[in-house]
Amino acid sequence: MAETSEAKGPRHVAVIMDGNGRWAQMRGRPRLFGHHAGAKRVREVVEACPALGVKYLTVFAFSTENWKRTQTEVAGLMKLFRRYIEKEQRALVEAGVRVRFIGDRVKLEDKLVALMDELELLTAGNDLIHLTIAINYGGRNEVTRAAKRMAFEVQAGRLRPEDVDAETLARFLDTHVLPDPDLVIRTSGEARISNFLLWQSAYSEYEFVETLWPDFTAEEFGKIVKSYAARDRRFGAVRV
Ligand code: IPE
Ligand code: IPE
Ligand code: MG
């Protein structure tokens, strides 16, 4: 079985980029300073992927719960996302990175959504690395939206309730074109998943590291990715 093949690196790595606020606070700076420093780290990790055999990288940038933060922080983050897309657009296109966004776009400002759509379109022909950025993403929100769309399909007579299985539901998720993550990394020492890829990470390996996201390097990423090969993924079966 392909799933139990040994000494194989992860094809899809997902990262919960946490610790920006604490990183800034430790320096006596506002939280947004940490978010800017954190955003700069993404490129290094993306660039490290091809040599490590990582084809899919998914990063958690903003959760459906992050709206609870101050208006200053939320507005600053939205502006950062816009500026990040504008600034990185060309480099991403040229580096062969295919960018996708997951999450609920309804609550996002039009200007940002337009930039997201544009970047997805501009990189649609790329295939070297598939970078997925989760903005206003929450696993429960995603599954709920999928269930709602599925219900409409049933109502319209295009889907029979008796045909609904796990694969059907997965087709309605934002991640429908992506493989499930093999490895999920969370920085900043918190050992929780905070509503990230709930459905997709059912059998993912987890790695929780103490490093705050703005201090996370390609080197540390490489070490974690390489240590993954030593793990024994059984998917509920017994190893023979
Ligand atoms: C992660 O860093 C980035 C976002 C959630 C947007 P945090 O802002 O959560 O940083 P800490 O956890 O407060 O240090
Ligand atoms: C998770 O981090 C979301 C992102 C990294 C975007 P949070 O900092 O929001 O998670 P909690 O509040 O510690 O669970
Ligand atoms: Mg946090």
Short mmCIF file of N, CA, C and O in Angstrom, two decimals, residues 147-208:
data_model
loop_
_atom_site.label_atom_id
_atom_site.label_comp_id
_atom_site.label_asym_id
_atom_site.label_seq_id
_atom_site.Cartn_x
_atom_site.Cartn_y
_atom_site.Cartn_z
N ALA A 147 -21.67 21.08 3.90
CA ALA A 147 -22.93 20.39 4.17
C ALA A 147 -24.10 21.17 3.58
O ALA A 147 -25.04 20.61 3.02
N LYS A 148 -24.00 22.49 3.69
CA LYS A 148 -25.08 23.33 3.16
C LYS A 148 -25.16 23.21 1.64
O LYS A 148 -26.24 23.03 1.07
N ARG A 149 -24.01 23.27 0.98
CA ARG A 149 -24.02 23.13 -0.49
C ARG A 149 -24.53 21.75 -0.92
O ARG A 149 -25.22 21.61 -1.92
N MET A 150 -24.15 20.74 -0.12
CA MET A 150 -24.59 19.39 -0.42
C MET A 150 -26.12 19.30 -0.29
O MET A 150 -26.78 18.68 -1.13
N ALA A 151 -26.64 19.94 0.74
CA ALA A 151 -28.09 19.94 0.96
C ALA A 151 -28.81 20.59 -0.23
O ALA A 151 -29.85 20.11 -0.68
N PHE A 152 -28.25 21.68 -0.75
CA PHE A 152 -28.85 22.33 -1.92
C PHE A 152 -28.81 21.41 -3.15
O PHE A 152 -29.76 21.38 -3.94
N GLU A 153 -27.72 20.65 -3.28
CA GLU A 153 -27.61 19.71 -4.40
C GLU A 153 -28.70 18.63 -4.31
O GLU A 153 -29.28 18.22 -5.31
N VAL A 154 -28.95 18.18 -3.08
CA VAL A 154 -29.99 17.18 -2.86
C VAL A 154 -31.35 17.77 -3.21
O VAL A 154 -32.14 17.18 -3.95
N GLN A 155 -31.56 18.99 -2.70
CA GLN A 155 -32.84 19.67 -2.95
C GLN A 155 -33.09 19.86 -4.45
O GLN A 155 -34.21 19.74 -4.93
N ALA A 156 -32.01 20.13 -5.19
CA ALA A 156 -32.13 20.36 -6.63
C ALA A 156 -32.25 19.05 -7.41
O ALA A 156 -32.36 19.06 -8.63
N GLY A 157 -32.14 17.93 -6.70
CA GLY A 157 -32.29 16.63 -7.35
C GLY A 157 -31.03 16.14 -8.05
O GLY A 157 -31.05 15.19 -8.82
N ARG A 158 -29.91 16.80 -7.77
CA ARG A 158 -28.66 16.39 -8.42
C ARG A 158 -27.84 15.41 -7.59
O ARG A 158 -26.85 14.87 -8.06
N LEU A 159 -28.27 15.20 -6.35
CA LEU A 159 -27.54 14.28 -5.47
C LEU A 159 -28.55 13.51 -4.64
O LEU A 159 -29.51 14.08 -4.13
N ARG A 160 -28.33 12.18 -4.57
CA ARG A 160 -29.26 11.37 -3.77
C ARG A 160 -28.67 11.19 -2.37
O ARG A 160 -27.51 10.83 -2.24
N PRO A 161 -29.49 11.42 -1.32
CA PRO A 161 -28.97 11.30 0.06
C PRO A 161 -28.27 9.97 0.29
O PRO A 161 -27.25 9.91 0.98
N GLU A 162 -28.79 8.90 -0.29
CA GLU A 162 -28.18 7.58 -0.06
C GLU A 162 -26.80 7.45 -0.71
O GLU A 162 -26.05 6.54 -0.40
N ASP A 163 -26.46 8.36 -1.61
CA ASP A 163 -25.13 8.32 -2.24
C ASP A 163 -24.08 9.11 -1.48
O ASP A 163 -22.91 9.14 -1.86
N VAL A 164 -24.49 9.81 -0.43
CA VAL A 164 -23.54 10.64 0.31
C VAL A 164 -22.62 9.78 1.16
O VAL A 164 -23.07 9.02 2.02
N ASP A 165 -21.33 9.88 0.89
CA ASP A 165 -20.34 9.22 1.74
C ASP A 165 -19.19 10.20 2.01
O ASP A 165 -19.30 11.38 1.65
N ALA A 166 -18.14 9.74 2.64
CA ALA A 166 -17.03 10.63 3.01
C ALA A 166 -16.43 11.32 1.78
O ALA A 166 -16.09 12.51 1.82
N GLU A 167 -16.32 10.59 0.68
CA GLU A 167 -15.75 11.19 -0.54
C GLU A 167 -16.65 12.29 -1.09
O GLU A 167 -16.18 13.29 -1.60
N THR A 168 -17.96 12.07 -0.98
CA THR A 168 -18.90 13.09 -1.45
C THR A 168 -18.68 14.37 -0.67
O THR A 168 -18.55 15.46 -1.24
N LEU A 169 -18.63 14.26 0.65
CA LEU A 169 -18.46 15.46 1.47
C LEU A 169 -17.14 16.15 1.15
O LEU A 169 -17.08 17.37 1.00
N ALA A 170 -16.08 15.35 0.98
CA ALA A 170 -14.75 15.93 0.70
C ALA A 170 -14.76 16.74 -0.59
O ALA A 170 -14.03 17.71 -0.71
N ARG A 171 -15.62 16.36 -1.53
CA ARG A 171 -15.70 17.09 -2.80
C ARG A 171 -16.28 18.49 -2.63
O ARG A 171 -16.07 19.36 -3.46
N PHE A 172 -16.99 18.70 -1.53
CA PHE A 172 -17.60 20.01 -1.27
C PHE A 172 -16.73 20.90 -0.39
O PHE A 172 -17.06 22.05 -0.14
N LEU A 173 -15.62 20.37 0.08
CA LEU A 173 -14.74 21.16 0.94
C LEU A 173 -13.89 22.11 0.09
O LEU A 173 -13.67 21.87 -1.10
N ASP A 174 -13.39 23.19 0.74
CA ASP A 174 -12.52 24.14 0.02
C ASP A 174 -11.28 23.44 -0.53
O ASP A 174 -10.68 23.87 -1.50
N THR A 175 -10.88 22.38 0.15
CA THR A 175 -9.63 21.67 -0.18
C THR A 175 -9.83 20.55 -1.19
O THR A 175 -8.95 19.72 -1.34
N HIS A 176 -10.99 20.55 -1.88
CA HIS A 176 -11.33 19.37 -2.70
C HIS A 176 -10.26 18.95 -3.70
O HIS A 176 -10.19 17.79 -4.06
N VAL A 177 -9.41 19.89 -4.13
CA VAL A 177 -8.38 19.50 -5.10
C VAL A 177 -7.06 19.10 -4.43
O VAL A 177 -6.10 18.72 -5.12
N LEU A 178 -6.98 19.21 -3.13
CA LEU A 178 -5.73 18.94 -2.43
C LEU A 178 -5.72 17.56 -1.76
O LEU A 178 -6.76 17.11 -1.29
N PRO A 179 -4.52 16.94 -1.68
CA PRO A 179 -4.46 15.71 -0.88
C PRO A 179 -4.54 16.09 0.60
O PRO A 179 -4.31 17.25 0.95
N ASP A 180 -4.86 15.14 1.47
CA ASP A 180 -4.88 15.44 2.91
C ASP A 180 -3.45 15.74 3.37
O ASP A 180 -2.50 15.17 2.84
N PRO A 181 -3.29 16.61 4.39
CA PRO A 181 -1.93 16.87 4.85
C PRO A 181 -1.32 15.64 5.53
O PRO A 181 -2.00 14.95 6.30
N ASP A 182 -0.07 15.36 5.22
CA ASP A 182 0.63 14.25 5.87
C ASP A 182 1.17 14.69 7.21
O ASP A 182 1.26 13.93 8.15
N LEU A 183 1.55 15.96 7.26
CA LEU A 183 2.21 16.49 8.45
C LEU A 183 1.67 17.88 8.75
O LEU A 183 1.55 18.71 7.84
N VAL A 184 1.31 18.12 10.00
CA VAL A 184 0.87 19.45 10.42
C VAL A 184 1.85 19.96 11.47
O VAL A 184 2.10 19.29 12.47
N ILE A 185 2.41 21.12 11.23
CA ILE A 185 3.38 21.72 12.16
C ILE A 185 2.71 22.91 12.81
O ILE A 185 2.06 23.72 12.14
N ARG A 186 2.83 23.05 14.14
CA ARG A 186 2.38 24.27 14.79
C ARG A 186 3.55 24.87 15.57
O ARG A 186 4.19 24.17 16.36
N THR A 187 3.79 26.13 15.36
CA THR A 187 4.86 26.81 16.08
C THR A 187 4.30 27.44 17.37
O THR A 187 3.09 27.44 17.60
N SER A 188 5.17 27.95 18.20
CA SER A 188 4.88 28.74 19.41
C SER A 188 4.51 27.94 20.65
O SER A 188 4.10 28.53 21.65
N GLY A 189 4.66 26.63 20.61
CA GLY A 189 4.49 25.82 21.81
C GLY A 189 3.07 25.45 22.19
O GLY A 189 2.87 24.72 23.16
N GLU A 190 2.08 25.92 21.45
CA GLU A 190 0.70 25.54 21.77
C GLU A 190 0.41 24.19 21.11
O GLU A 190 0.63 24.03 19.92
N ALA A 191 -0.12 23.26 21.90
CA ALA A 191 -0.43 21.94 21.36
C ALA A 191 -1.92 21.79 21.12
O ALA A 191 -2.62 21.06 21.81
N ARG A 192 -2.43 22.57 20.17
CA ARG A 192 -3.85 22.44 19.79
C ARG A 192 -3.97 22.77 18.31
O ARG A 192 -3.06 23.35 17.72
N ILE A 193 -5.12 22.43 17.73
CA ILE A 193 -5.24 22.64 16.30
C ILE A 193 -6.09 23.86 15.94
O ILE A 193 -6.11 24.28 14.80
N SER A 194 -6.76 24.45 16.93
CA SER A 194 -7.48 25.71 16.73
C SER A 194 -8.32 25.75 15.45
O SER A 194 -8.27 26.71 14.68
N ASN A 195 -9.06 24.65 15.21
CA ASN A 195 -10.04 24.65 14.11
C ASN A 195 -9.41 24.59 12.71
O ASN A 195 -10.02 24.96 11.73
N PHE A 196 -8.17 24.12 12.61
CA PHE A 196 -7.48 24.04 11.32
C PHE A 196 -7.69 22.65 10.70
O PHE A 196 -7.51 21.64 11.36
N LEU A 197 -8.06 22.59 9.46
CA LEU A 197 -8.17 21.36 8.67
C LEU A 197 -8.70 20.15 9.46
O LEU A 197 -8.11 19.08 9.44
N LEU A 198 -9.82 20.34 10.14
CA LEU A 198 -10.36 19.31 11.02
C LEU A 198 -10.61 17.98 10.30
O LEU A 198 -10.21 16.93 10.75
N TRP A 199 -11.28 18.07 9.19
CA TRP A 199 -11.63 16.87 8.42
C TRP A 199 -10.38 16.24 7.79
O TRP A 199 -10.16 15.05 7.86
N GLN A 200 -9.56 17.11 7.20
CA GLN A 200 -8.43 16.66 6.40
C GLN A 200 -7.28 16.08 7.22
O GLN A 200 -6.48 15.31 6.71
N SER A 201 -7.18 16.48 8.49
CA SER A 201 -6.02 16.04 9.27
C SER A 201 -6.33 14.85 10.16
O SER A 201 -5.60 14.56 11.11
N ALA A 202 -7.40 14.13 9.83
CA ALA A 202 -7.82 12.99 10.65
C ALA A 202 -6.66 12.02 10.92
O ALA A 202 -6.54 11.47 12.02
N TYR A 203 -5.80 11.83 9.93
CA TYR A 203 -4.67 10.91 10.10
C TYR A 203 -3.31 11.58 9.90
O TYR A 203 -2.32 10.91 9.63
N SER A 204 -3.28 12.89 10.04
CA SER A 204 -2.00 13.59 9.86
C SER A 204 -1.10 13.38 11.06
O SER A 204 -1.56 13.18 12.18
N GLU A 205 0.19 13.47 10.81
CA GLU A 205 1.17 13.49 11.90
C GLU A 205 1.25 14.93 12.38
O GLU A 205 1.14 15.86 11.57
N TYR A 206 1.46 15.12 13.68
CA TYR A 206 1.55 16.47 14.24
C TYR A 206 2.93 16.73 14.81
O TYR A 206 3.53 15.85 15.39
N GLU A 207 3.40 17.94 14.63
CA GLU A 207 4.67 18.34 15.22
C GLU A 207 4.47 19.72 15.85
O GLU A 207 4.13 20.68 15.15
N PHE A 208 4.61 19.77 17.16
CA PHE A 208 4.47 21.05 17.85
C PHE A 208 5.86 21.53 18.27
O PHE A 208 6.57 20.81 18.96
#
